[in-house]
JSON list of C-alpha atoms and ligand atoms in Angstrom, two decimals:
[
{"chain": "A", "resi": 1432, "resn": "UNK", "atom": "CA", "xyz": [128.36, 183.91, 86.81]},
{"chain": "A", "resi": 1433, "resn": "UNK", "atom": "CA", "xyz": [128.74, 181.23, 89.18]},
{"chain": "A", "resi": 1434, "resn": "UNK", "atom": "CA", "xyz": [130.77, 178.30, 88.26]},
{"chain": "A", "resi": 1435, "resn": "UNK", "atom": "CA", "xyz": [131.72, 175.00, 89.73]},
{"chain": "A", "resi": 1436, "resn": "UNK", "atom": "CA", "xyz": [133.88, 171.85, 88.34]},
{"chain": "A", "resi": 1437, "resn": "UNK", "atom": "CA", "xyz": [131.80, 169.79, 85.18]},
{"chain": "A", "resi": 1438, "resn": "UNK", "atom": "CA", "xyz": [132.44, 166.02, 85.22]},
{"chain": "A", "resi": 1439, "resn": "UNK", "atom": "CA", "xyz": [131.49, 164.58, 81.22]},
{"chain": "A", "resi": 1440, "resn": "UNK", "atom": "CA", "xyz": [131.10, 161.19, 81.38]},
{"chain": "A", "resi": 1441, "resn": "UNK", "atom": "CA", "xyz": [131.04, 158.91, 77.56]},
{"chain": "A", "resi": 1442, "resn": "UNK", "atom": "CA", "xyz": [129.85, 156.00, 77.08]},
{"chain": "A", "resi": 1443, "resn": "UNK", "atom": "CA", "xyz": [128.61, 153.45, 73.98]},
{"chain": "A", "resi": 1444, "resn": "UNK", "atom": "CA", "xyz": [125.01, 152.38, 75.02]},
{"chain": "A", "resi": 1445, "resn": "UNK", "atom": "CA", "xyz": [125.03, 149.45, 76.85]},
{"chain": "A", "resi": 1446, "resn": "UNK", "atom": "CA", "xyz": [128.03, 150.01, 78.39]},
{"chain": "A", "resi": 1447, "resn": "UNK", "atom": "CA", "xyz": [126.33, 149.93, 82.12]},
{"chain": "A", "resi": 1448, "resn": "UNK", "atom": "CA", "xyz": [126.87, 153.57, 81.98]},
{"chain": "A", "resi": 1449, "resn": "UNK", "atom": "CA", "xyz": [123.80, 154.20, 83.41]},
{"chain": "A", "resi": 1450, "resn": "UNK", "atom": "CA", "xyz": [123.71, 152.53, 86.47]},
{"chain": "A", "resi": 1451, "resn": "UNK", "atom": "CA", "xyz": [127.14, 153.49, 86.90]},
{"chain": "A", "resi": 1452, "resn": "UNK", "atom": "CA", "xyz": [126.08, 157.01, 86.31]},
{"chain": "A", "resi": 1453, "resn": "UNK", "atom": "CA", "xyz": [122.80, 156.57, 89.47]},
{"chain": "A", "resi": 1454, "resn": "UNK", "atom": "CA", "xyz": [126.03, 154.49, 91.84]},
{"chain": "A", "resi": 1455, "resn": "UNK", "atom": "CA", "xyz": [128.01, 157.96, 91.12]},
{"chain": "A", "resi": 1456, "resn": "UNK", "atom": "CA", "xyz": [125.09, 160.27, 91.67]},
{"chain": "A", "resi": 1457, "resn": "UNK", "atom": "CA", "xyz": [124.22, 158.34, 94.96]},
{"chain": "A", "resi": 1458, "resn": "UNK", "atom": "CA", "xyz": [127.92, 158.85, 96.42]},
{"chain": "A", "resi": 1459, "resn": "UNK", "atom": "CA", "xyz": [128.71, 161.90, 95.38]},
{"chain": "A", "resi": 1460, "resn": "UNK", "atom": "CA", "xyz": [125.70, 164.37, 96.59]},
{"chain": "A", "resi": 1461, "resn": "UNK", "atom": "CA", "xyz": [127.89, 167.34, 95.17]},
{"chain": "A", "resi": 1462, "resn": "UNK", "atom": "CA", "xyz": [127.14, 166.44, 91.07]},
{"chain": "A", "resi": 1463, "resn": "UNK", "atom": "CA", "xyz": [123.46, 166.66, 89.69]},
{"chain": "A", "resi": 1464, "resn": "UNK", "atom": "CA", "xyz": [122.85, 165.09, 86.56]},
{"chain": "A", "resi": 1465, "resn": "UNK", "atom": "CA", "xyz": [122.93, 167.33, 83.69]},
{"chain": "A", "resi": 1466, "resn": "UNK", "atom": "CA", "xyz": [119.44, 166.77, 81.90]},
{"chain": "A", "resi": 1467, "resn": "UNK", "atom": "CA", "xyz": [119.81, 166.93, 78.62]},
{"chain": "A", "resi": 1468, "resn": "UNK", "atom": "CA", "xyz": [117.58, 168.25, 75.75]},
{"chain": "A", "resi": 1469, "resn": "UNK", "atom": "CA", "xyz": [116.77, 165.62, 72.86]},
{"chain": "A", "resi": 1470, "resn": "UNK", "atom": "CA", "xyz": [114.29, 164.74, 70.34]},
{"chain": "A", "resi": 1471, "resn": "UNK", "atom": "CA", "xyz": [114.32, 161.02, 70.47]},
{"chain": "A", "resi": 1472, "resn": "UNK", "atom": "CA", "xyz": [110.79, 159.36, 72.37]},
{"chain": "A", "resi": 1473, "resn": "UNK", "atom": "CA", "xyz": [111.06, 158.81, 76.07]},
{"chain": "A", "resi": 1474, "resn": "UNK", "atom": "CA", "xyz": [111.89, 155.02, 76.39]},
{"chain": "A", "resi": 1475, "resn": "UNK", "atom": "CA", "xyz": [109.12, 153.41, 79.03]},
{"chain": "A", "resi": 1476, "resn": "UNK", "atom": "CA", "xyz": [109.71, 154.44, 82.64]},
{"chain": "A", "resi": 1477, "resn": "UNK", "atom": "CA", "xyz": [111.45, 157.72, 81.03]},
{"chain": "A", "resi": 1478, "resn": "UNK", "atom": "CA", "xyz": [110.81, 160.94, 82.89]},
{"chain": "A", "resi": 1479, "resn": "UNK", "atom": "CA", "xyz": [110.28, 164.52, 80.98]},
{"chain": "A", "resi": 1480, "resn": "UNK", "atom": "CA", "xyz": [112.52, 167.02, 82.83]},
{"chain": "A", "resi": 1481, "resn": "UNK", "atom": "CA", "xyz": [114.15, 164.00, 84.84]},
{"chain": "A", "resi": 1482, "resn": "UNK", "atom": "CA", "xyz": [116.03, 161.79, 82.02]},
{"chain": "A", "resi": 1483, "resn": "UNK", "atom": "CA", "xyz": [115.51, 164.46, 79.48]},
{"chain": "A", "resi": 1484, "resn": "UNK", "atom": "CA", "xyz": [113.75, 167.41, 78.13]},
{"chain": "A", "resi": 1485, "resn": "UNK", "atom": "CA", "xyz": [111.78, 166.11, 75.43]},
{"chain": "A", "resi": 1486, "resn": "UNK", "atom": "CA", "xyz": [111.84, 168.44, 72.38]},
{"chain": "A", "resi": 1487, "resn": "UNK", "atom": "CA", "xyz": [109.99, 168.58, 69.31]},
{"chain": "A", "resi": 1488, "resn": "UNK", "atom": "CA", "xyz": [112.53, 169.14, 66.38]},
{"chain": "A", "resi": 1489, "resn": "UNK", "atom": "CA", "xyz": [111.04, 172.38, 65.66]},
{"chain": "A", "resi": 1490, "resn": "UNK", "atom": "CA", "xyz": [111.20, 173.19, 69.49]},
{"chain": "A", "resi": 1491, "resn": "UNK", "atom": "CA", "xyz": [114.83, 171.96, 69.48]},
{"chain": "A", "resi": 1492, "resn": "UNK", "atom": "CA", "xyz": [115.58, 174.11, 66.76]},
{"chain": "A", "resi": 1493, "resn": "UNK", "atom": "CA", "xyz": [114.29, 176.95, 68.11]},
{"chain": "A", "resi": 1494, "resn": "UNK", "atom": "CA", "xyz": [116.80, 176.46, 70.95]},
{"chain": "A", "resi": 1495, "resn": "UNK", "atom": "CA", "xyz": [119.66, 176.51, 68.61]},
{"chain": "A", "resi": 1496, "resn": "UNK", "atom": "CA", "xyz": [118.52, 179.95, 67.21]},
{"chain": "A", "resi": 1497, "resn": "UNK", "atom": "CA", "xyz": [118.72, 181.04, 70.56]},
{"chain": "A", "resi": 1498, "resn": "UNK", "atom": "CA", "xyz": [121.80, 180.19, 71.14]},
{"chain": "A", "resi": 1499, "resn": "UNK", "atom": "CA", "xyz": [120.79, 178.46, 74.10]},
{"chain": "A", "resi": 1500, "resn": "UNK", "atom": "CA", "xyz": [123.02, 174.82, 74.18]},
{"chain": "A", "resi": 1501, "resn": "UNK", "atom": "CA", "xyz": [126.58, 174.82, 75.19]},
{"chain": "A", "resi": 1502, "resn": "UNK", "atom": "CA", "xyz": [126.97, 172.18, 72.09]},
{"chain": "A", "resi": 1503, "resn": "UNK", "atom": "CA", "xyz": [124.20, 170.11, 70.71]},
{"chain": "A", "resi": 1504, "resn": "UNK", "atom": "CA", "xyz": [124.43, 167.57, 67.79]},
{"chain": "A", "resi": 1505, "resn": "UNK", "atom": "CA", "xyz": [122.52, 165.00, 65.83]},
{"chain": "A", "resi": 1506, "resn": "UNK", "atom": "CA", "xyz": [123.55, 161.62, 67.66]},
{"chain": "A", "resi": 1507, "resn": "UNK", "atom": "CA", "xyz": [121.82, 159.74, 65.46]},
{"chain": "A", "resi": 1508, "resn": "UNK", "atom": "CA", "xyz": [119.75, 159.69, 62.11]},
{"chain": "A", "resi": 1509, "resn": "UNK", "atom": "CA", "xyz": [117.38, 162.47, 62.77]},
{"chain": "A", "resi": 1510, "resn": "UNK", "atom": "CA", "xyz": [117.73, 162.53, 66.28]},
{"chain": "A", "resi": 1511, "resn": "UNK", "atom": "CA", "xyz": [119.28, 165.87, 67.91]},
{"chain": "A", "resi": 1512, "resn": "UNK", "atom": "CA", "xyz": [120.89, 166.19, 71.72]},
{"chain": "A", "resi": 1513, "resn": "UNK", "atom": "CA", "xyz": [122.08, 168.89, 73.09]},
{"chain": "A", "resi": 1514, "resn": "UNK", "atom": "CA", "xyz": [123.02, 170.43, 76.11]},
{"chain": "A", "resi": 1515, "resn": "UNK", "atom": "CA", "xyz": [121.81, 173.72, 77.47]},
{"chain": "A", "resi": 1516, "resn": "UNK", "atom": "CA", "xyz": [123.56, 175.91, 78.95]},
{"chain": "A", "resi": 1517, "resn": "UNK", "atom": "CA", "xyz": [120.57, 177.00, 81.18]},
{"chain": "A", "resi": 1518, "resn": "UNK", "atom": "CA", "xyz": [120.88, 173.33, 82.85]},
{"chain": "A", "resi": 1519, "resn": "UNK", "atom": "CA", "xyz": [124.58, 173.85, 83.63]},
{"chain": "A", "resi": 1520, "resn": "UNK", "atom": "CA", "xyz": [124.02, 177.44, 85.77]},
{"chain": "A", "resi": 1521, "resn": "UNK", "atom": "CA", "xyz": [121.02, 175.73, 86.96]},
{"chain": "A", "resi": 1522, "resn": "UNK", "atom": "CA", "xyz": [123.53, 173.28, 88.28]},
{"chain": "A", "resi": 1523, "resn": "UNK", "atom": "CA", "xyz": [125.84, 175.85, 89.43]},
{"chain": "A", "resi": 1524, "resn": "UNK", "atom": "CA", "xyz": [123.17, 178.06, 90.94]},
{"chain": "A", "resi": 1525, "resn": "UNK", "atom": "CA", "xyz": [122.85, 175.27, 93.33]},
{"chain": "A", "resi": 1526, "resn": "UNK", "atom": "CA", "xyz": [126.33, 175.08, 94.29]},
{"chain": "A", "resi": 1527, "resn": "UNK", "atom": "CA", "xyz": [126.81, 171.60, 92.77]},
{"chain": "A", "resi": 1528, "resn": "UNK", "atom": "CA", "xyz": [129.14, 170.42, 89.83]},
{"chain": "A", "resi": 1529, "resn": "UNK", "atom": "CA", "xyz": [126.86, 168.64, 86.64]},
{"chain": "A", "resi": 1530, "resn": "UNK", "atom": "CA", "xyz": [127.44, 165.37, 86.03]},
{"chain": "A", "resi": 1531, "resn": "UNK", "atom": "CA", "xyz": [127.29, 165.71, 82.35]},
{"chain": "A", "resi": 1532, "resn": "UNK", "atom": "CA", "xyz": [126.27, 162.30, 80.60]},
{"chain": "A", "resi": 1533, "resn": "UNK", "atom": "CA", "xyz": [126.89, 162.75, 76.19]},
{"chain": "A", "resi": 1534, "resn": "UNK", "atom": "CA", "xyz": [128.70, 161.21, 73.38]},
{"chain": "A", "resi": 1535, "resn": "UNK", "atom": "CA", "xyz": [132.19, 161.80, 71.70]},
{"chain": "A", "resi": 1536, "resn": "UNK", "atom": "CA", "xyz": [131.96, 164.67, 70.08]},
{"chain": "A", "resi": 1537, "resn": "UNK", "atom": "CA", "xyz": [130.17, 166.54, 72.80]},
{"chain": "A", "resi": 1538, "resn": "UNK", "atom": "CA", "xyz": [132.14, 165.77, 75.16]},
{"chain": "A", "resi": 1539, "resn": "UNK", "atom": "CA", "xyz": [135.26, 166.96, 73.51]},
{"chain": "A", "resi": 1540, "resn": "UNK", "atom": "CA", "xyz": [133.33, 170.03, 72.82]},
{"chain": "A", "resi": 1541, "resn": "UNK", "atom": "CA", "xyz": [132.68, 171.25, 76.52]},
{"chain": "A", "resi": 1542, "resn": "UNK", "atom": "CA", "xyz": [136.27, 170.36, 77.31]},
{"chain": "A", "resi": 1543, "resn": "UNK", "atom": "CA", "xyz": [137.29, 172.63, 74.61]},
{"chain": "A", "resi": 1544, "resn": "UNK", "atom": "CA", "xyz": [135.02, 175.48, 76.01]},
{"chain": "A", "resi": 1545, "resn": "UNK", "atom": "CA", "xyz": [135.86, 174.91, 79.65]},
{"chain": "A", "resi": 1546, "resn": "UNK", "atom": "CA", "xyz": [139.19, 173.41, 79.64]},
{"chain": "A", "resi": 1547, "resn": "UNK", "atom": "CA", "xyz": [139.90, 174.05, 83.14]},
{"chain": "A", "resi": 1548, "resn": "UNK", "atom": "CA", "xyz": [137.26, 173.41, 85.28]},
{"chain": "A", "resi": 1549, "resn": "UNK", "atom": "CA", "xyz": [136.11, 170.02, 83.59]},
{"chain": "A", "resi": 1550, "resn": "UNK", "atom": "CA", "xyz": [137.23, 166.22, 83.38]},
{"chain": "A", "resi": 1551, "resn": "UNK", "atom": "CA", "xyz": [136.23, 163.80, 80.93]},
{"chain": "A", "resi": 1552, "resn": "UNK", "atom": "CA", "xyz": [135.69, 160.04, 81.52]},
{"chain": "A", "resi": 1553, "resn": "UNK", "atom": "CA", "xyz": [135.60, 157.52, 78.94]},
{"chain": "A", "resi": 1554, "resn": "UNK", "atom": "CA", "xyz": [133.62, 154.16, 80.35]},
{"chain": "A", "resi": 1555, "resn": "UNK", "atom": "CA", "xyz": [134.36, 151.42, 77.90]},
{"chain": "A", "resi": 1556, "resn": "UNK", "atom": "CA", "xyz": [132.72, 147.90, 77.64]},
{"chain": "A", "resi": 1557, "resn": "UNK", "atom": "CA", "xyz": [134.79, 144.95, 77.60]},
{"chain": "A", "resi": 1558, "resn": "UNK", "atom": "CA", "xyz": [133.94, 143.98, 74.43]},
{"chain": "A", "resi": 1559, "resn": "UNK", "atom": "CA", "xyz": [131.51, 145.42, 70.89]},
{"chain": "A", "resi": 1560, "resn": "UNK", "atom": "CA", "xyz": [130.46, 141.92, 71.49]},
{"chain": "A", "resi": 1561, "resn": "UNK", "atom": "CA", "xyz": [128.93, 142.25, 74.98]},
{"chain": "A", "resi": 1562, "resn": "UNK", "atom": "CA", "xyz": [128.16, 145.41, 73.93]},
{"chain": "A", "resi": 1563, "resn": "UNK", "atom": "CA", "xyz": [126.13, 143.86, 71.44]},
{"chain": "A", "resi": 1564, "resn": "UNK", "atom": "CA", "xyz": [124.69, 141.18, 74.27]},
{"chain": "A", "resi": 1565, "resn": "UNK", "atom": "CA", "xyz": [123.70, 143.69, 76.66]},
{"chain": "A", "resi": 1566, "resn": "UNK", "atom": "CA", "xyz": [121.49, 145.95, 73.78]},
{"chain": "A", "resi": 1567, "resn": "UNK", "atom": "CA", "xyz": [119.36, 142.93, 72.93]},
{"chain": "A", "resi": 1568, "resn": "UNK", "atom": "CA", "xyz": [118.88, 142.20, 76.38]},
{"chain": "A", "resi": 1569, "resn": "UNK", "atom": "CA", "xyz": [117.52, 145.70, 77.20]},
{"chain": "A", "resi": 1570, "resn": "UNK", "atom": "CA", "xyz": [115.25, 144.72, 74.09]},
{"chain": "A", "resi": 1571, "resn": "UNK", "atom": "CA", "xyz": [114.80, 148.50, 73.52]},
{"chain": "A", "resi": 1572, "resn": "UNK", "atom": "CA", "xyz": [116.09, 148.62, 69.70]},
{"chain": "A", "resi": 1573, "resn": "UNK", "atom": "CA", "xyz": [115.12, 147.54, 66.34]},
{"chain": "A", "resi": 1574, "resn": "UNK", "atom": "CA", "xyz": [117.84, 145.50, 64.21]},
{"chain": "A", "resi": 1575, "resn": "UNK", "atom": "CA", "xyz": [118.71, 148.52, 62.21]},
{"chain": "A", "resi": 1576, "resn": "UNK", "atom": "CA", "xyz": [119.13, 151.23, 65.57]},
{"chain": "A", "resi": 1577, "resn": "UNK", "atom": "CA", "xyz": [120.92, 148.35, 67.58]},
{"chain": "A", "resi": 1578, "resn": "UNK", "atom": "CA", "xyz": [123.57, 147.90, 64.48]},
{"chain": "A", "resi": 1579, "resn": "UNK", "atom": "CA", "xyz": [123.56, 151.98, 64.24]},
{"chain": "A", "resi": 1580, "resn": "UNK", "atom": "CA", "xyz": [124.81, 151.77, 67.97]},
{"chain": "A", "resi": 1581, "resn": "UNK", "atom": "CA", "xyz": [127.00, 149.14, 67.42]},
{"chain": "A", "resi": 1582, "resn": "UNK", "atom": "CA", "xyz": [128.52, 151.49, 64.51]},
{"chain": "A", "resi": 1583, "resn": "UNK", "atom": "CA", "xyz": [128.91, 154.34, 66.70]},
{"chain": "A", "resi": 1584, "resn": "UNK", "atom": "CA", "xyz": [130.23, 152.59, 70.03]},
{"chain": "A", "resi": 1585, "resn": "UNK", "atom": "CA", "xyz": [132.90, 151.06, 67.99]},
{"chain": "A", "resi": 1586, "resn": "UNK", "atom": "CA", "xyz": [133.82, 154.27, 65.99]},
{"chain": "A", "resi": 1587, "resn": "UNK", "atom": "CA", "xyz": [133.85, 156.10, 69.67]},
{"chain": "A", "resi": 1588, "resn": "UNK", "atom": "CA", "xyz": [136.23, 153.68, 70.87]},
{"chain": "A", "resi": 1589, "resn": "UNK", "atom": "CA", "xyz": [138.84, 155.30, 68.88]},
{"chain": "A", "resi": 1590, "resn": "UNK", "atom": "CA", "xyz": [138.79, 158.36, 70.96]},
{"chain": "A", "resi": 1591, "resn": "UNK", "atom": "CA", "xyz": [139.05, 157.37, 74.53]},
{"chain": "A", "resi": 1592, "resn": "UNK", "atom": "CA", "xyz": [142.49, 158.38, 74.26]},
{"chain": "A", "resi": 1593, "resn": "UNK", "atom": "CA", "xyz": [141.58, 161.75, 73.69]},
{"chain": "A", "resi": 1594, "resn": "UNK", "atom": "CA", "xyz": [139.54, 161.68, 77.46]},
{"chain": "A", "resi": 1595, "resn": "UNK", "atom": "CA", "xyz": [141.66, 162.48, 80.76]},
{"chain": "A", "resi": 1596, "resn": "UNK", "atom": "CA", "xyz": [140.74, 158.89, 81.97]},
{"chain": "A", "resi": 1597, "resn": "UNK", "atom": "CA", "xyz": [139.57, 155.82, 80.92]},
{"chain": "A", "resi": 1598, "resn": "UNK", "atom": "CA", "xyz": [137.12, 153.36, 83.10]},
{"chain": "A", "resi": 1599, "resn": "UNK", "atom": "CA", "xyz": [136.49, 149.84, 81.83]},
{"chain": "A", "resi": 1600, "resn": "UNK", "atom": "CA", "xyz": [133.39, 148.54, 82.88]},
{"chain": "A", "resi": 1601, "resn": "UNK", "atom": "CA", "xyz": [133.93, 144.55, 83.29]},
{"chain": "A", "resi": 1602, "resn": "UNK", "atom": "CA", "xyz": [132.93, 144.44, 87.06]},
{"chain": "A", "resi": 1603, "resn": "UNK", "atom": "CA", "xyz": [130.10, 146.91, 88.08]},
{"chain": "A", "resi": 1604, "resn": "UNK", "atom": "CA", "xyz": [131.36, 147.36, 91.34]},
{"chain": "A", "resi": 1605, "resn": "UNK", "atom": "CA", "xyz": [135.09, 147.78, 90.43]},
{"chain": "A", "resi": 1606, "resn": "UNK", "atom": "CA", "xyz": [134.23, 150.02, 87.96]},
{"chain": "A", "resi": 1607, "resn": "UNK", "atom": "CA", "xyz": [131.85, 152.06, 90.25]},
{"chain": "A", "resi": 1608, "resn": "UNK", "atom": "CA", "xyz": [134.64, 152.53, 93.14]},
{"chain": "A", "resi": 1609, "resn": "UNK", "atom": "CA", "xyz": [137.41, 153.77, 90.42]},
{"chain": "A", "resi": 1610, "resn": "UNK", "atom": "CA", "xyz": [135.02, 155.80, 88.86]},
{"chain": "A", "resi": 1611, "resn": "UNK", "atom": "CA", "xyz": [133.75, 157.92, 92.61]},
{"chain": "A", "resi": 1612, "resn": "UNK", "atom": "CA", "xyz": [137.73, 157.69, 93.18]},
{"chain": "A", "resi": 1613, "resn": "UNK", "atom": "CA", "xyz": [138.84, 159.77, 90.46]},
{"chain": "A", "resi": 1614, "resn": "UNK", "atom": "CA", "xyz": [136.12, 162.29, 90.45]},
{"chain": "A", "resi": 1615, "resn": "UNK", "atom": "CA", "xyz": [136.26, 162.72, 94.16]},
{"chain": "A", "resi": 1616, "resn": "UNK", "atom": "CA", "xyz": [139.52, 163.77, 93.65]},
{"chain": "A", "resi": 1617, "resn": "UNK", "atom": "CA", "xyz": [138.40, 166.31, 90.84]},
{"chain": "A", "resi": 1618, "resn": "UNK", "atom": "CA", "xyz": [135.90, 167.98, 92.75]},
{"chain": "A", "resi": 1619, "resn": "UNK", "atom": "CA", "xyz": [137.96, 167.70, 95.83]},
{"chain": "A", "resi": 1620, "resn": "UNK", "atom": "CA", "xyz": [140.92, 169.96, 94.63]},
{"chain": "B", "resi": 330, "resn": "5GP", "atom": "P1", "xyz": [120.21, 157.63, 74.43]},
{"chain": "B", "resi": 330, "resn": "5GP", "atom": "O1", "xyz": [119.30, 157.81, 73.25]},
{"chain": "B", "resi": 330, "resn": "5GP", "atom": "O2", "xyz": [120.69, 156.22, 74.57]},
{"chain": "B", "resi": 330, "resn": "5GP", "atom": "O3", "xyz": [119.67, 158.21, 75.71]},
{"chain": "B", "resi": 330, "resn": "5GP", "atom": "O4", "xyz": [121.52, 158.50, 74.15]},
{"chain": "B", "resi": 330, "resn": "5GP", "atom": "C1", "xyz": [122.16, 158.39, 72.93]},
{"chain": "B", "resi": 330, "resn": "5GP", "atom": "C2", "xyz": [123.49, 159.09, 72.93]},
{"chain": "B", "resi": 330, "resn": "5GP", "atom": "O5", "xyz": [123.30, 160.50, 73.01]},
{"chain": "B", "resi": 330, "resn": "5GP", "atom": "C3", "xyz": [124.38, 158.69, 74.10]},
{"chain": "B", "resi": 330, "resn": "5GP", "atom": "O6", "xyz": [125.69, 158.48, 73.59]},
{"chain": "B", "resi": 330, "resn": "5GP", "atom": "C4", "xyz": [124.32, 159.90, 74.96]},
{"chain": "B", "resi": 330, "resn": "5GP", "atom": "O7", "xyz": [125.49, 160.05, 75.73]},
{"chain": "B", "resi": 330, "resn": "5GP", "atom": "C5", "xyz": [124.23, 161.02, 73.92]},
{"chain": "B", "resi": 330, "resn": "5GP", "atom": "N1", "xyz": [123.74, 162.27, 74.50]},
{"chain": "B", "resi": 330, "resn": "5GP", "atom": "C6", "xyz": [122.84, 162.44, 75.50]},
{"chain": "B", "resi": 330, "resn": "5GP", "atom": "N2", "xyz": [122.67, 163.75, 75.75]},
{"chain": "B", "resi": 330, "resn": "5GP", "atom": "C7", "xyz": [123.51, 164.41, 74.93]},
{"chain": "B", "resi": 330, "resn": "5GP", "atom": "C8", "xyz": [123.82, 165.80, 74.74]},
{"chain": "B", "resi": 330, "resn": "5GP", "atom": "O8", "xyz": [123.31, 166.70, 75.40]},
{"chain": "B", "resi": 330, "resn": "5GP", "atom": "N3", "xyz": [124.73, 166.10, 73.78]},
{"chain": "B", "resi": 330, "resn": "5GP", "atom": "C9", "xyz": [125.36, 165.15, 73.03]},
{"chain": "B", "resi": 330, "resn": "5GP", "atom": "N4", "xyz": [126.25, 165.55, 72.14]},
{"chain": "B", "resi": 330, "resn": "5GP", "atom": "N5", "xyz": [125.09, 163.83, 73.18]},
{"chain": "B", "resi": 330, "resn": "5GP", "atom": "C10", "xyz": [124.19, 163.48, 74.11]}
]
């Protein structure tokens, strides 16, 4: 089995990780996004196969009798993610490193399966507060998901010491150039 390098990137949303994530993609032509399998409804503009695969539960669950996801969890109240490890030799196949986008707790849990071949990155807002800003601005959640975020960006903050490095997104393009700095030199050595 062919394997590269696996760069896991964590982030609260509405951190700006995903633009951050398209800026890395765009520099770096050696990482493909990791598409990840989820049972949450594709947002407008979303992509089947492109953002995610969009499971049923009972489709999802089927994967998980398989044995098919590296690690999968439920991110949030009746929501499952997971990522397959399918996508990641897909990845490989193509002699590329995934760019692997998930929370906390998956994150940790690839390290702990691949410890040597992967690096985890932690991209923090600089505040819960803008955090909270920049949700209602994307206008894409109800009170009660929006506070469940809030909830889980703040408990997450606790572990981005666990993460190899840490990348605090206060200016996009500051941010962007430390984040294609550190995983060039990753996948460089
Ligand atoms: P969203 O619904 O905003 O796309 O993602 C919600 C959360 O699920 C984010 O923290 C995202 O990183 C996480 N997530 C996305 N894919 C996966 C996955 O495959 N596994 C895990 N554990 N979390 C994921």
């Amino acid at each position: 089995m062919a394997t590269g390098k696996i760069i896991v990137i964590t982030a609260p949303s509405g951190s700006g990780k995903t633009t951050l994530v398209k800026r890395l993609l765009d520099s770096c032509p050696h990482l493909a996004f990791s598409i990840s399998a989820c049972t949450r409804k594709p947002r407008p503009g979303e992509i089947d196969g492109k953002d995610y695969y969009f499971y049923e539960e009972n489709e999802f669950k089927a994967q998980i009798e398989k044995d098919a996801f590296v690690e999968w969890e439920m991110v949030y109240t009746g929501k499952y993610y997971g990522t397959l490890k399918s996508e990641l030799q897909r990845i490989w196949n193509a002699g590329k490193s995934p760019l692997v986008d998930i929370d906390v707790q998956g994150a940790l849990a690839i390290r702990e399966k691949y410890p040597d071949i992967c690096l985890t990155i932690f991209i923090e807002a600089p505040s819960l507060d803008i955090l909270r800003e920049r949700l209602r601005i994307r206008g894409t959640e109800t009170d009660h998901s929006l506070e469940e975020r809030i909830n889980k960006a703040s408990h997450e903050l606790t572990f981005a010491p666990k993460f190899d490095r840490i990348v605090i997104n206060e200016h996009l393009d500051k941010a962007t150039s430390e984040l294609i700095e550190i995983v060039e030199k990753f996948t460089r050595c």
